[in-house]
PDB file of C-alpha atoms in Angstrom:
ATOM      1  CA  UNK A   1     -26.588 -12.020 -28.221  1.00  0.00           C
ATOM      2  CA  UNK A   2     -26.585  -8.314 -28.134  1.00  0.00           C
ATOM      3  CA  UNK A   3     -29.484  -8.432 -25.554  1.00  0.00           C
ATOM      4  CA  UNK A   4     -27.965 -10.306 -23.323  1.00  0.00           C
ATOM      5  CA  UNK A   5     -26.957  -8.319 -20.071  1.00  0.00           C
ATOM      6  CA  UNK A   6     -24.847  -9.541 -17.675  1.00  0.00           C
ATOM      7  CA  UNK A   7     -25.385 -10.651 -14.205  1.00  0.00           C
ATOM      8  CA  UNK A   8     -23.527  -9.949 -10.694  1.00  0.00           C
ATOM      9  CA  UNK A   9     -24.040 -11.541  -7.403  1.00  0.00           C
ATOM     10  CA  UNK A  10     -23.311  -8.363  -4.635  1.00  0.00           C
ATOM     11  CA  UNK A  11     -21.916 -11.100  -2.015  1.00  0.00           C
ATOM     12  CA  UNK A  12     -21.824  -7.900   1.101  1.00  0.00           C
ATOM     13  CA  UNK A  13     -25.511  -7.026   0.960  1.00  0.00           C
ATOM     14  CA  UNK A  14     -27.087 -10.416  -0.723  1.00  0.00           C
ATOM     15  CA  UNK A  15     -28.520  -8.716  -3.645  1.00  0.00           C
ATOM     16  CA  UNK A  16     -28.620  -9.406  -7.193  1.00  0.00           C
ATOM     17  CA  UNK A  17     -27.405  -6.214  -9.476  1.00  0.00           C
ATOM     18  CA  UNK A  18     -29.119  -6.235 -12.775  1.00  0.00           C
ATOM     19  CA  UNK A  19     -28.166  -4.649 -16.203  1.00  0.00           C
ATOM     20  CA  UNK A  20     -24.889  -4.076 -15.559  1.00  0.00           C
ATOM     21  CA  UNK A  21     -21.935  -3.367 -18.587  1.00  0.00           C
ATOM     22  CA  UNK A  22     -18.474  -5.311 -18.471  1.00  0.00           C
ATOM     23  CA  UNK A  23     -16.813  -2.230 -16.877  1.00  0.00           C
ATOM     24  CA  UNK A  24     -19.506  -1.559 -14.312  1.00  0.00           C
ATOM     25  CA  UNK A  25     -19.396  -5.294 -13.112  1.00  0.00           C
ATOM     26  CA  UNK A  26     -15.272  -5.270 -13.200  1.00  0.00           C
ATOM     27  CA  UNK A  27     -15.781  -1.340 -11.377  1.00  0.00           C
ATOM     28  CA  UNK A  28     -18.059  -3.185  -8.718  1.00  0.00           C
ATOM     29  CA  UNK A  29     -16.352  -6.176  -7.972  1.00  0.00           C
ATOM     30  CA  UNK A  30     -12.723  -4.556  -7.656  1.00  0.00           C
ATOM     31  CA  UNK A  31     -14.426  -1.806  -5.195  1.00  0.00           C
ATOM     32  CA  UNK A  32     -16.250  -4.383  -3.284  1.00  0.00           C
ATOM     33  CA  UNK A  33     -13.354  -6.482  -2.916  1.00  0.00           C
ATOM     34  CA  UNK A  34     -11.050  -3.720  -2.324  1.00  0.00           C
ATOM     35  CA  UNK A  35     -13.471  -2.141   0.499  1.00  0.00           C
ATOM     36  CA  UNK A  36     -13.688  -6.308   1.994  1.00  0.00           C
ATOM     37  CA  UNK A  37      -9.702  -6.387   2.124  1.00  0.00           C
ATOM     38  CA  UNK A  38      -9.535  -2.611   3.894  1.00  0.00           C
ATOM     39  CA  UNK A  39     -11.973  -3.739   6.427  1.00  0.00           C
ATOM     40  CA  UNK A  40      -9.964  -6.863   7.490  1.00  0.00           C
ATOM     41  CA  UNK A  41      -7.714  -4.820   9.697  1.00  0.00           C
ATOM     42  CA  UNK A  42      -9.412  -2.481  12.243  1.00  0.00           C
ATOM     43  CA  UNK A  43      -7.895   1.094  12.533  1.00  0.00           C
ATOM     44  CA  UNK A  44      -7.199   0.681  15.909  1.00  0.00           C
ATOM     45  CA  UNK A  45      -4.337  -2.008  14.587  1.00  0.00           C
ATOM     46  CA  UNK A  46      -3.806   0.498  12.060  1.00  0.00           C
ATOM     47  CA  UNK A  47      -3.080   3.582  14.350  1.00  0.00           C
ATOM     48  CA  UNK A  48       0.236   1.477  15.689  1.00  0.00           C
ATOM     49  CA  UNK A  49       2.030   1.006  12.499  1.00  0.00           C
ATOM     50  CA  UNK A  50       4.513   3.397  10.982  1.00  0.00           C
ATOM     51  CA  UNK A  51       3.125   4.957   7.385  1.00  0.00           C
ATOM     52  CA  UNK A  52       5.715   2.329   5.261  1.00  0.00           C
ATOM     53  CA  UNK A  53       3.260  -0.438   6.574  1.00  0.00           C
ATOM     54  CA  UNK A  54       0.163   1.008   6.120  1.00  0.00           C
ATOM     55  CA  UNK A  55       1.177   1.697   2.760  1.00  0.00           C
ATOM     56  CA  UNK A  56       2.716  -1.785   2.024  1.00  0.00           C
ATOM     57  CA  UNK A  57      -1.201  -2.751   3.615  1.00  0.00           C
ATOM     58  CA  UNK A  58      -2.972  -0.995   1.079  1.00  0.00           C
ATOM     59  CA  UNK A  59      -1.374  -1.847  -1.397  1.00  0.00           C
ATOM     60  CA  UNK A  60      -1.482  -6.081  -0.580  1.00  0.00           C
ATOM     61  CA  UNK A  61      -5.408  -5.083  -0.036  1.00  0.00           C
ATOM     62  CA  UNK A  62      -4.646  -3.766  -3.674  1.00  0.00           C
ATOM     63  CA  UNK A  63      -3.031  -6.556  -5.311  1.00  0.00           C
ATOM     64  CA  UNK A  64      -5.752  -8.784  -4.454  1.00  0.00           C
ATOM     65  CA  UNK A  65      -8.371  -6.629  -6.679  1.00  0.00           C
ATOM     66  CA  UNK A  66      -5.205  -6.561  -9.461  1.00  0.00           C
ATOM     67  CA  UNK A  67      -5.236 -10.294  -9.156  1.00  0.00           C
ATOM     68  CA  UNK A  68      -9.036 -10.760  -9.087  1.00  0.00           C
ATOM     69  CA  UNK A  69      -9.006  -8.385 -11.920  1.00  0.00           C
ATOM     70  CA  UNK A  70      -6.434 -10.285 -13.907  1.00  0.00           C
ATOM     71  CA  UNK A  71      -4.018  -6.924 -14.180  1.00  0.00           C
ATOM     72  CA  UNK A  72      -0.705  -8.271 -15.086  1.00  0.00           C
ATOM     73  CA  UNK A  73       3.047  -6.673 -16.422  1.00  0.00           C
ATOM     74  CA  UNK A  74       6.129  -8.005 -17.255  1.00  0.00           C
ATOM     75  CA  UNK A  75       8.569  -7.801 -14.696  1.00  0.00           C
ATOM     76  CA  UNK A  76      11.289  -4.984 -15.908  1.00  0.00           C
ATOM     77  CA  UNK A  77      14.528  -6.423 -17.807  1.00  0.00           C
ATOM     78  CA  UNK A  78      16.590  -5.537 -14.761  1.00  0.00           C
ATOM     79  CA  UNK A  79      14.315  -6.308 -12.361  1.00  0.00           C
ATOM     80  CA  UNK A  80      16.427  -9.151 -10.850  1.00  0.00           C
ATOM     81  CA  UNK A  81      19.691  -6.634 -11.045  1.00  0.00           C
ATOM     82  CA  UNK A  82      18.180  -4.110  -9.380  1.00  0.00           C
ATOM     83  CA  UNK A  83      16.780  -6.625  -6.504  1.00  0.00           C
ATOM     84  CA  UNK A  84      20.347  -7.436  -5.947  1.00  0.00           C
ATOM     85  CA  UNK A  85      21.533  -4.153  -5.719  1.00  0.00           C
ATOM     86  CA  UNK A  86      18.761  -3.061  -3.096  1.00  0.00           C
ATOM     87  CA  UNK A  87      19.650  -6.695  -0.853  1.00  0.00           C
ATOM     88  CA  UNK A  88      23.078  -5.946  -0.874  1.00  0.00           C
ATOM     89  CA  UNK A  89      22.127  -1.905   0.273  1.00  0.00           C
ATOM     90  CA  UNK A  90      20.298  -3.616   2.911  1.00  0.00           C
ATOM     91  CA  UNK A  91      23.489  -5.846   3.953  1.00  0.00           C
ATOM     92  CA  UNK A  92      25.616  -3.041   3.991  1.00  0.00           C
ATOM     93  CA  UNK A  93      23.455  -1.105   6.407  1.00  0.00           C
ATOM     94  CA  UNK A  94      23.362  -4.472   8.381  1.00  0.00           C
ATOM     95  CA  UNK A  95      27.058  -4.499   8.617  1.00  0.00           C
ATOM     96  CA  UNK A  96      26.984  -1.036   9.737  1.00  0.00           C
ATOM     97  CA  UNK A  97      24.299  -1.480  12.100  1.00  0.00           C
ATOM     98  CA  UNK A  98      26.700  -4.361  13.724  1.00  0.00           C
ATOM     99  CA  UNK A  99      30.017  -2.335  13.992  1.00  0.00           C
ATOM    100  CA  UNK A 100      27.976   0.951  15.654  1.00  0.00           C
ATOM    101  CA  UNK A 101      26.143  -1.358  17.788  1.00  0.00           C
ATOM    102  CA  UNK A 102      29.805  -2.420  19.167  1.00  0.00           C
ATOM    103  CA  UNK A 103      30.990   1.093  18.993  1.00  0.00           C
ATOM    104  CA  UNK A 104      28.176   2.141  21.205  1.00  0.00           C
ATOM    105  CA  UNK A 105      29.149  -0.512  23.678  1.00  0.00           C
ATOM    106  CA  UNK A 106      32.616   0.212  24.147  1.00  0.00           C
ATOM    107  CA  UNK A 107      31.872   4.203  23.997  1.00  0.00           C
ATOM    108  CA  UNK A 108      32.677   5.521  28.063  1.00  0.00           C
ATOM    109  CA  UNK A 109      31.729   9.072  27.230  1.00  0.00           C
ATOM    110  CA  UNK A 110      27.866   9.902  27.441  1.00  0.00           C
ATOM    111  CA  UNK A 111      27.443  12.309  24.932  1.00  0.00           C
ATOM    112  CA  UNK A 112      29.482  10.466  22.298  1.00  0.00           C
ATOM    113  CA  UNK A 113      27.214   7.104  23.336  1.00  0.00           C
ATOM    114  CA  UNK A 114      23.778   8.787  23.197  1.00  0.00           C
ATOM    115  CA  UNK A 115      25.078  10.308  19.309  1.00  0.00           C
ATOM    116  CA  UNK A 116      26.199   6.454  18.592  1.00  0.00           C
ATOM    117  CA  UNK A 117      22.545   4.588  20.139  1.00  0.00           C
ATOM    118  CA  UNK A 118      20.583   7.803  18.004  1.00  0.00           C
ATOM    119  CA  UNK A 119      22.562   6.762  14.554  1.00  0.00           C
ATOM    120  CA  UNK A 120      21.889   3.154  15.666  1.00  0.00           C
ATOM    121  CA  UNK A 121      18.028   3.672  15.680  1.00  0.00           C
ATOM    122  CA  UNK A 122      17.878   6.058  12.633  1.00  0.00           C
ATOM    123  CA  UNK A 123      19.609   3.017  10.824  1.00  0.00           C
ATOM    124  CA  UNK A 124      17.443   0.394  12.396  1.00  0.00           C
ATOM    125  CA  UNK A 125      14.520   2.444  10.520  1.00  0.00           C
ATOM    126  CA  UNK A 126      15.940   2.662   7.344  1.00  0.00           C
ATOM    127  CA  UNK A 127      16.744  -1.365   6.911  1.00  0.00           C
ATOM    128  CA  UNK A 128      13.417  -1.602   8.176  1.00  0.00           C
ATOM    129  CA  UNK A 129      11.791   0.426   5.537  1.00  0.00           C
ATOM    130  CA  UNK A 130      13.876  -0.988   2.939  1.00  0.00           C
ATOM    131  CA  UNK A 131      13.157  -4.547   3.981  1.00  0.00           C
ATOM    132  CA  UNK A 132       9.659  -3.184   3.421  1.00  0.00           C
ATOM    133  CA  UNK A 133      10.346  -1.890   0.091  1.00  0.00           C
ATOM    134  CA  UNK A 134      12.252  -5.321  -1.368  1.00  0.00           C
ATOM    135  CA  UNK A 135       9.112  -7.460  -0.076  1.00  0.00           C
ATOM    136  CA  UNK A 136       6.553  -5.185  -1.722  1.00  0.00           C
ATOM    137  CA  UNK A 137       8.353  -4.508  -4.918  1.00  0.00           C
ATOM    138  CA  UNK A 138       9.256  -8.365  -5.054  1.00  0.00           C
ATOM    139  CA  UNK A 139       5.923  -9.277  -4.507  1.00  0.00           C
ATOM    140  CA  UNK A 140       4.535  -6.681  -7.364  1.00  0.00           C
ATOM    141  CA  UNK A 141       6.736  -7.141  -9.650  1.00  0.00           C
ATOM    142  CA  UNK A 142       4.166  -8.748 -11.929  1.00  0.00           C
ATOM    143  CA  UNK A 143       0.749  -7.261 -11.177  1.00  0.00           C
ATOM    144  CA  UNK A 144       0.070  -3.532 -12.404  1.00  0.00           C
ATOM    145  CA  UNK A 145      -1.504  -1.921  -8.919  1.00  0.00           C
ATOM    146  CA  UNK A 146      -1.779   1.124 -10.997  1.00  0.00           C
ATOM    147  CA  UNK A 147      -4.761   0.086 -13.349  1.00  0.00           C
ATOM    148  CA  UNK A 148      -7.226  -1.125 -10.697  1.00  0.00           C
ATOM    149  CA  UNK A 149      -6.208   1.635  -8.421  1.00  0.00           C
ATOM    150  CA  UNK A 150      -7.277   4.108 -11.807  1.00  0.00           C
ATOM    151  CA  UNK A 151      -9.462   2.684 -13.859  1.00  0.00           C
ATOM    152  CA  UNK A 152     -11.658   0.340 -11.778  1.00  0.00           C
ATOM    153  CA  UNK A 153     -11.739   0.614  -7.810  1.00  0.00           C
ATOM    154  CA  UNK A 154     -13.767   4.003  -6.366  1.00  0.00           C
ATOM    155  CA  UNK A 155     -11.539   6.629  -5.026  1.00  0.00           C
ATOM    156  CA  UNK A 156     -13.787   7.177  -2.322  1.00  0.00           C
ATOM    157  CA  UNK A 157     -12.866   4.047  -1.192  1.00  0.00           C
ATOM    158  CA  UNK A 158      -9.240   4.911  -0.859  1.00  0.00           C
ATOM    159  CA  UNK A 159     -10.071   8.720   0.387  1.00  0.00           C
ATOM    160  CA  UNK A 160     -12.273   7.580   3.197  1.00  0.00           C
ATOM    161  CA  UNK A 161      -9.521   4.489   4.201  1.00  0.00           C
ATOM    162  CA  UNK A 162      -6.682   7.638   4.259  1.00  0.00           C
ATOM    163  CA  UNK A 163      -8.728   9.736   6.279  1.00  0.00           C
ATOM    164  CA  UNK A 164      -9.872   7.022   8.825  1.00  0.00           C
ATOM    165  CA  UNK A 165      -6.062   6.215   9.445  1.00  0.00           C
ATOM    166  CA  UNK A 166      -4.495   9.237   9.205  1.00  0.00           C
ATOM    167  CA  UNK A 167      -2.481   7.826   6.007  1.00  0.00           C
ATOM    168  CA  UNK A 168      -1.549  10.743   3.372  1.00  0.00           C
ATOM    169  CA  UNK A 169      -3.892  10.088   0.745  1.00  0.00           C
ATOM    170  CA  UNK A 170      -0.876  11.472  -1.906  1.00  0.00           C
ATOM    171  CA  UNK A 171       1.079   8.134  -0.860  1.00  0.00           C
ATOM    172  CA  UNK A 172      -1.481   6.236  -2.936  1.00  0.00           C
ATOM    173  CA  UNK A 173      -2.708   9.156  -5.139  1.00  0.00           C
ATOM    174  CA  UNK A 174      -0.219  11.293  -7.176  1.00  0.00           C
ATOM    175  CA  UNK A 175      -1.032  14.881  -7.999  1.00  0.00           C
ATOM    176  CA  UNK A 176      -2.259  14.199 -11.133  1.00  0.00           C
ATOM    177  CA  UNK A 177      -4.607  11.637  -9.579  1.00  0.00           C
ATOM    178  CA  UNK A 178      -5.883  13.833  -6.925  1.00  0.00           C
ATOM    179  CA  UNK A 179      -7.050  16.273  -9.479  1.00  0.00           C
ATOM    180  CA  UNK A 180      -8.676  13.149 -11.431  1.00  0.00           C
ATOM    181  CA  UNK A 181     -10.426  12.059  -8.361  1.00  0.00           C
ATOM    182  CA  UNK A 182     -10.870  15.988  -6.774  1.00  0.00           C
ATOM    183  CA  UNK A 183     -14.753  15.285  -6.781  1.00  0.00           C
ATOM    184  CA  UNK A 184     -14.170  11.855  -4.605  1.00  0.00           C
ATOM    185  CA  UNK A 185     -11.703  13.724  -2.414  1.00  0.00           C
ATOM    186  CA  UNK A 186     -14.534  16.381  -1.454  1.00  0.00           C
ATOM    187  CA  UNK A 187     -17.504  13.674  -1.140  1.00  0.00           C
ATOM    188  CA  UNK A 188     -15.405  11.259   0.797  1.00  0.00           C
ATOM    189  CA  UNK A 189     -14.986  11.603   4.403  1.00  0.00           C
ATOM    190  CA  UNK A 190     -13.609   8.985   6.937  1.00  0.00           C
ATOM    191  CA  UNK A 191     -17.293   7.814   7.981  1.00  0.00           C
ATOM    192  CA  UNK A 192     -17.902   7.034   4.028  1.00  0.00           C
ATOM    193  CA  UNK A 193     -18.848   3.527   3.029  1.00  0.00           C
ATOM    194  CA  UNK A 194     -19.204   1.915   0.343  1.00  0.00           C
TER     195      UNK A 194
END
């Protein structure tokens, strides 16, 4: 048994990749499959969307390598409470939105009505992003993003997507990562591949 060495098919170049360990064929298949999922979206389409959704992107490219990879959490206790509270944040602003929308229409004055449609927008972008928020954090509730993202998928990967679409790479990387993964940071560049 001991001799035995496991087998993986490389599905993106046809070749067969011999001799490798349990954590070299999990590293290989999350990067492959996380480098697949980037690729799906051109960075043209990219360049359009605000940061929120190129991060909620990335990280639904990453929850398909959590779920190939089988990373899974508990849900927190008050996961559900919390939920709640965020919705009804989000129907607040809603309201809000509604009654400055009909302040702005009955406003006569043009200074006062340009300060009115201004708040309107700035609100408009903040249910937005926390509509974005809900849907991501509903969605990951369940699947650890974190341990792929650590311990299996290259940085370069991530550092080369970042660069590519002008996305801070210390959305997806926290400090402490970025001095983890310094050495991927200087080798990657947006025309890496993997």
């Amino acid at each position: 048994i001991k001799d035995l060495v496991p087998k993986a098919y490389k599905p993106k170049k046809g070749q067969v990749q011999m001799e490798l360990s349990g954590k070299v064929f999990r590293t290989f298949n999350a990067s492959i499959t996380l480098d697949e999922q980037l690729e799906k979206m051109a960075s043209e389409d990219l360049e359009d969307m605000k940061p929120e959704q190129k991060l909620k992107f990335y990280n639904d490219c990453n929850y398909q390598v959590a779920i190939l990879c089988n990373h899974s959490k508990a849900p927190p206790k008050n996961f559900g409470e919390k939920m709640e509270e965020r919705k009804g944040k989000i129907e607040d602003m809603e309201k809000e939105l509604k009654t400055l929308e009909k302040e702005c229409k009955k406003e006569k004055d043009t200074k006062a009505k340009e300060k009115l449609q201004k708040k309107v927008i700035q609100l408009k972008t903040r249910i937005g992003k926390a509509e974005v928020e809900v849907q991501m954090r509903e969605k990951l509730a369940s699947v650890a993003l974190s341990t792929s993202r650590v311990n299996y998928i290259d940085p370069r990967i991530t550092v080369a997507w970042c660069q590519r679409n002008n996305f801070p790479v210390e959305k997806i990387f926290p400090k402490t990562l970025r001095a983890k993964f310094r050495w991927a940071m200087d080798e990657a560049d947006e025309d890496w591949k993997f």
